[in-house]
Each structure stands twice: as C-alpha cells, then as structure tokens.
Amino acid sequence: MKGDSIIVEEHHRKAAAGVAPVILPAIRGGDGRFTLSVAGQSGAGKSETALAIAQALEQAGVHSVIFQQDDYFVHPPRSNDAARRADISWVGTGEVRLDLMDEHLRLFLEGSTRIEKPLVDYAADRIGSEELEPGGAQVAIADGTYTTALEHVQCRVFIDLDYHDTRAHREKRRRDDSE
C-alpha cells in the first residue's frame, strides 16, 4: 500500500527468527516456489512481521515478494471505513478481494514473471494498479487479517494477539480517526 509506514522492531525480528528456520527446509526441499501467509488482529504487526520474515529469508539467500491484503480491499481505506460505519455487516472477508489475491498467489506458484495487482494509495483514497515482477523470488508472503482463508498458501503464520494487545500499535500507526 502506497503511503503505509512499516517499521520493523526487535519483536518482529524475533518472530521472524522463529519462523524462518521452520520454513527453510520446505522452501529448499520443494520443486519451485513457496507461499505463506501472516495473519492476525488489526494492529498485530502482520506487515512488519511479513517484512521481517522476508529479511530473515534474504539473509539465508532466499528472495521473497510480499502481497499485502490492504491492496486487495474492494474500496479504498476511507471509503471502506465509511461502508463499515454505514453497515457493520460489511466487515469481514467480503470487503476484501481474496479471490484475486489467491489468483495472484496461484500465478506466483506457477512461475509467472509478471502479475498486475491492485495498489492502494492511502493518501488519495484510491486503488490503482502496479506490475509486480517476482523475478528470482522463491517465496511469496501474503499478509493480512484474512489471509489464512487463502487456498494457495502452503504455510500459515498467525499472530495470536487480541484487540487489547494491539491497541498501542494501532494508536501509534493512526491510519484513521477510528483507531
């Protein structure tokens, strides 16, 4: 997501240091590309942990790309917040284009060299697109609240924190007034 600030802290690196050695044998022992998801409550540090995992894998010589769920919402951020406030039943997997995200992971696994994906511009509150070129990436990391529901994921990481545990991070991030 364009305009998002991702700050990897020591606890994200520590989590990544626990994940990377567990998945490296599957990555190296496989016959192609590998996918994993990083999911959890809003403010749990999914994007930071995904980036920390990518960095840990890079140190082991494994290149990664990250697909952020934030880019796959049906509506851009402020519009989505308004839709949630107008109808609480909008909150959930239906507000995200998980089918498209899953399709992009499938394309990655099949060796695609170019994937046109959505790109949210947070400040402009609009959704454009960008061309992702995975190149030599061996791993695709999908991060987002609902990414455990994706079909084309080979390993799932879940950050087990609740609303109270994540409050400080959400307030520090202050993406919108609702936080």
Short mmCIF file of C-alpha atoms in Angstrom, two decimals:
data_model
loop_
_atom_site.label_atom_id
_atom_site.label_comp_id
_atom_site.label_asym_id
_atom_site.label_seq_id
_atom_site.Cartn_x
_atom_site.Cartn_y
_atom_site.Cartn_z
CA MET A 1 0.00 0.00 0.00
CA LYS A 2 1.40 3.32 -1.08
CA GLY A 3 1.78 5.67 1.88
CA ASP A 4 1.87 2.99 4.59
CA SER A 5 4.66 3.14 7.15
CA ILE A 6 6.15 -0.23 8.11
CA ILE A 7 8.61 -0.12 10.99
CA VAL A 8 10.21 -3.46 11.81
CA GLU A 9 11.07 -3.66 15.51
CA GLU A 10 13.01 -6.22 17.53
CA HIS A 11 9.94 -8.30 18.44
CA HIS A 12 9.11 -8.64 14.72
CA ARG A 13 12.68 -9.80 14.03
CA LYS A 14 12.44 -12.25 16.91
CA ALA A 15 9.22 -13.71 15.49
CA ALA A 16 10.82 -13.96 12.04
CA ALA A 17 13.86 -15.66 13.55
CA GLY A 18 11.47 -18.30 14.88
CA VAL A 19 9.61 -18.75 11.59
CA ALA A 20 12.44 -18.73 9.03
CA PRO A 21 14.27 -21.86 10.25
CA VAL A 22 10.99 -23.78 10.34
CA ILE A 23 10.05 -22.99 6.73
CA LEU A 24 13.50 -23.01 5.11
CA PRO A 25 13.62 -26.84 4.75
CA ALA A 26 10.25 -26.80 2.95
CA ILE A 27 11.39 -23.95 0.70
CA ARG A 28 14.72 -25.56 -0.15
CA GLY A 29 13.25 -29.05 -0.43
CA GLY A 30 10.45 -28.00 -2.74
CA ASP A 31 10.47 -28.10 -6.50
CA GLY A 32 9.59 -24.47 -7.08
CA ARG A 33 8.11 -21.51 -5.35
CA PHE A 34 6.62 -21.40 -1.85
CA THR A 35 3.83 -19.32 -0.29
CA LEU A 36 2.98 -18.39 3.26
CA SER A 37 0.52 -16.10 4.98
CA VAL A 38 0.91 -13.88 8.03
CA ALA A 39 -2.43 -13.16 9.69
CA GLY A 40 -3.80 -11.73 12.93
CA GLN A 41 -5.84 -8.96 14.51
CA SER A 42 -5.64 -5.38 13.20
CA GLY A 43 -2.51 -3.81 14.65
CA ALA A 44 -0.86 -7.16 15.44
CA GLY A 45 2.15 -6.34 13.28
CA LYS A 46 1.36 -8.52 10.27
CA SER A 47 3.07 -6.29 7.70
CA GLU A 48 6.08 -5.76 9.95
CA THR A 49 6.38 -9.48 10.66
CA ALA A 50 5.99 -10.34 6.97
CA LEU A 51 8.79 -7.91 6.11
CA ALA A 52 10.96 -9.28 8.94
CA ILE A 53 10.41 -12.83 7.62
CA ALA A 54 11.36 -11.67 4.11
CA GLN A 55 14.52 -10.09 5.53
CA ALA A 56 15.40 -13.25 7.50
CA LEU A 57 14.88 -15.37 4.38
CA GLU A 58 17.02 -12.95 2.36
CA GLN A 59 19.86 -13.45 4.86
CA ALA A 60 19.56 -17.17 4.11
CA GLY A 61 19.76 -16.49 0.36
CA VAL A 62 16.04 -16.84 -0.33
CA HIS A 63 14.33 -13.98 -2.18
CA SER A 64 10.71 -13.05 -1.38
CA VAL A 65 7.86 -10.84 -2.54
CA ILE A 66 5.04 -9.59 -0.32
CA PHE A 67 1.37 -9.33 -1.22
CA GLN A 68 -0.40 -7.02 1.25
CA GLN A 69 -4.09 -7.63 1.85
CA ASP A 70 -4.50 -3.85 2.22
CA ASP A 71 -4.10 -3.60 -1.57
CA TYR A 72 -6.96 -6.04 -2.17
CA PHE A 73 -9.85 -4.28 -0.43
CA VAL A 74 -12.94 -3.67 -2.58
CA HIS A 75 -12.98 0.01 -1.55
CA PRO A 76 -10.05 2.30 -0.72
CA PRO A 77 -9.40 2.98 3.01
CA ARG A 78 -11.65 5.96 3.82
CA SER A 79 -14.43 4.67 1.59
CA ASN A 80 -14.19 1.25 3.22
CA ASP A 81 -14.32 2.83 6.68
CA ALA A 82 -17.49 4.69 5.64
CA ALA A 83 -19.02 1.44 4.32
CA ARG A 84 -18.24 -0.27 7.64
CA ARG A 85 -19.84 2.56 9.62
CA ALA A 86 -22.94 2.53 7.41
CA ASP A 87 -23.38 -1.24 7.67
CA ILE A 88 -21.42 -3.27 10.21
CA SER A 89 -22.21 -6.45 8.26
CA TRP A 90 -19.79 -5.16 5.59
CA VAL A 91 -16.90 -6.01 7.96
CA GLY A 92 -15.37 -9.36 7.09
CA THR A 93 -13.95 -11.34 4.22
CA GLY A 94 -16.44 -9.85 1.74
CA GLU A 95 -14.72 -6.47 1.91
CA VAL A 96 -11.52 -7.97 0.51
CA ARG A 97 -10.89 -9.39 -2.95
CA LEU A 98 -9.45 -12.61 -1.54
CA ASP A 99 -10.25 -14.42 -4.79
CA LEU A 100 -7.94 -12.06 -6.67
CA MET A 101 -5.22 -12.33 -4.03
CA ASP A 102 -5.49 -16.12 -4.21
CA GLU A 103 -5.29 -15.96 -8.01
CA HIS A 104 -2.10 -13.90 -7.75
CA LEU A 105 -0.57 -16.45 -5.37
CA ARG A 106 -1.52 -19.21 -7.82
CA LEU A 107 0.15 -17.29 -10.64
CA PHE A 108 3.25 -16.86 -8.49
CA LEU A 109 3.36 -20.60 -7.73
CA GLU A 110 3.02 -21.37 -11.44
CA GLY A 111 6.08 -19.25 -12.20
CA SER A 112 4.53 -16.08 -13.62
CA THR A 113 7.09 -13.39 -14.31
CA ARG A 114 4.58 -10.51 -14.21
CA ILE A 115 1.50 -10.06 -12.08
CA GLU A 116 -0.68 -6.95 -12.33
CA LYS A 117 -2.02 -6.32 -8.85
CA PRO A 118 -4.02 -3.60 -7.12
CA LEU A 119 -2.15 -0.84 -5.31
CA VAL A 120 -3.92 1.31 -2.73
CA ASP A 121 -2.86 4.95 -2.47
CA TYR A 122 -3.73 5.66 1.14
CA ALA A 123 -3.48 9.47 0.98
CA ALA A 124 -5.51 9.74 -2.24
CA ASP A 125 -8.05 7.13 -1.05
CA ARG A 126 -7.96 5.34 -4.36
CA ILE A 127 -7.00 1.99 -5.82
CA GLY A 128 -4.72 1.86 -8.84
CA SER A 129 -2.53 -0.96 -10.02
CA GLU A 130 1.10 -1.93 -10.31
CA GLU A 131 3.02 -4.61 -12.12
CA LEU A 132 4.84 -6.98 -9.81
CA GLU A 133 7.78 -8.84 -11.32
CA PRO A 134 8.66 -11.70 -8.95
CA GLY A 135 11.88 -12.41 -10.85
CA GLY A 136 14.02 -14.78 -8.80
CA ALA A 137 11.72 -14.74 -5.79
CA GLN A 138 11.24 -18.19 -4.31
CA VAL A 139 8.69 -17.13 -1.69
CA ALA A 140 5.51 -15.05 -1.74
CA ILE A 141 4.28 -13.80 1.61
CA ALA A 142 0.61 -12.78 1.88
CA ASP A 143 -0.04 -10.56 4.88
CA GLY A 144 -3.44 -9.55 6.16
CA THR A 145 -6.21 -10.27 8.61
CA TYR A 146 -8.00 -12.78 6.38
CA THR A 147 -5.06 -14.41 4.59
CA THR A 148 -5.45 -17.71 6.43
CA ALA A 149 -8.54 -18.22 4.23
CA LEU A 150 -6.46 -18.28 1.05
CA GLU A 151 -6.26 -21.60 -0.79
CA HIS A 152 -2.84 -21.19 -2.43
CA VAL A 153 -0.89 -20.86 0.82
CA GLN A 154 1.46 -23.62 1.90
CA CYS A 155 2.27 -22.34 5.39
CA ARG A 156 0.18 -20.17 7.70
CA VAL A 157 1.59 -17.92 10.42
CA PHE A 158 -0.90 -16.45 12.89
CA ILE A 159 -0.07 -13.67 15.35
CA ASP A 160 -2.13 -14.51 18.42
CA LEU A 161 -2.90 -11.08 19.90
CA ASP A 162 -6.30 -9.62 20.72
CA TYR A 163 -7.78 -6.13 20.40
CA HIS A 164 -6.37 -5.04 23.76
CA ASP A 165 -2.88 -6.36 22.95
CA THR A 166 -2.78 -4.39 19.69
CA ARG A 167 -4.26 -1.09 20.85
CA ALA A 168 -0.94 0.70 21.38
CA HIS A 169 0.28 -0.23 17.89
CA ARG A 170 -2.98 0.87 16.26
CA GLU A 171 -2.82 4.21 18.08
CA LYS A 172 0.83 4.72 17.11
CA ARG A 173 0.01 3.94 13.48
CA ARG A 174 -3.11 6.20 13.44
CA ARG A 175 -4.19 5.33 9.92
CA ASP A 176 -7.59 6.91 10.56
CA ASP A 177 -9.69 8.53 13.26
CA SER A 178 -11.41 5.23 14.11
CA GLU A 179 -8.12 3.99 15.54
#
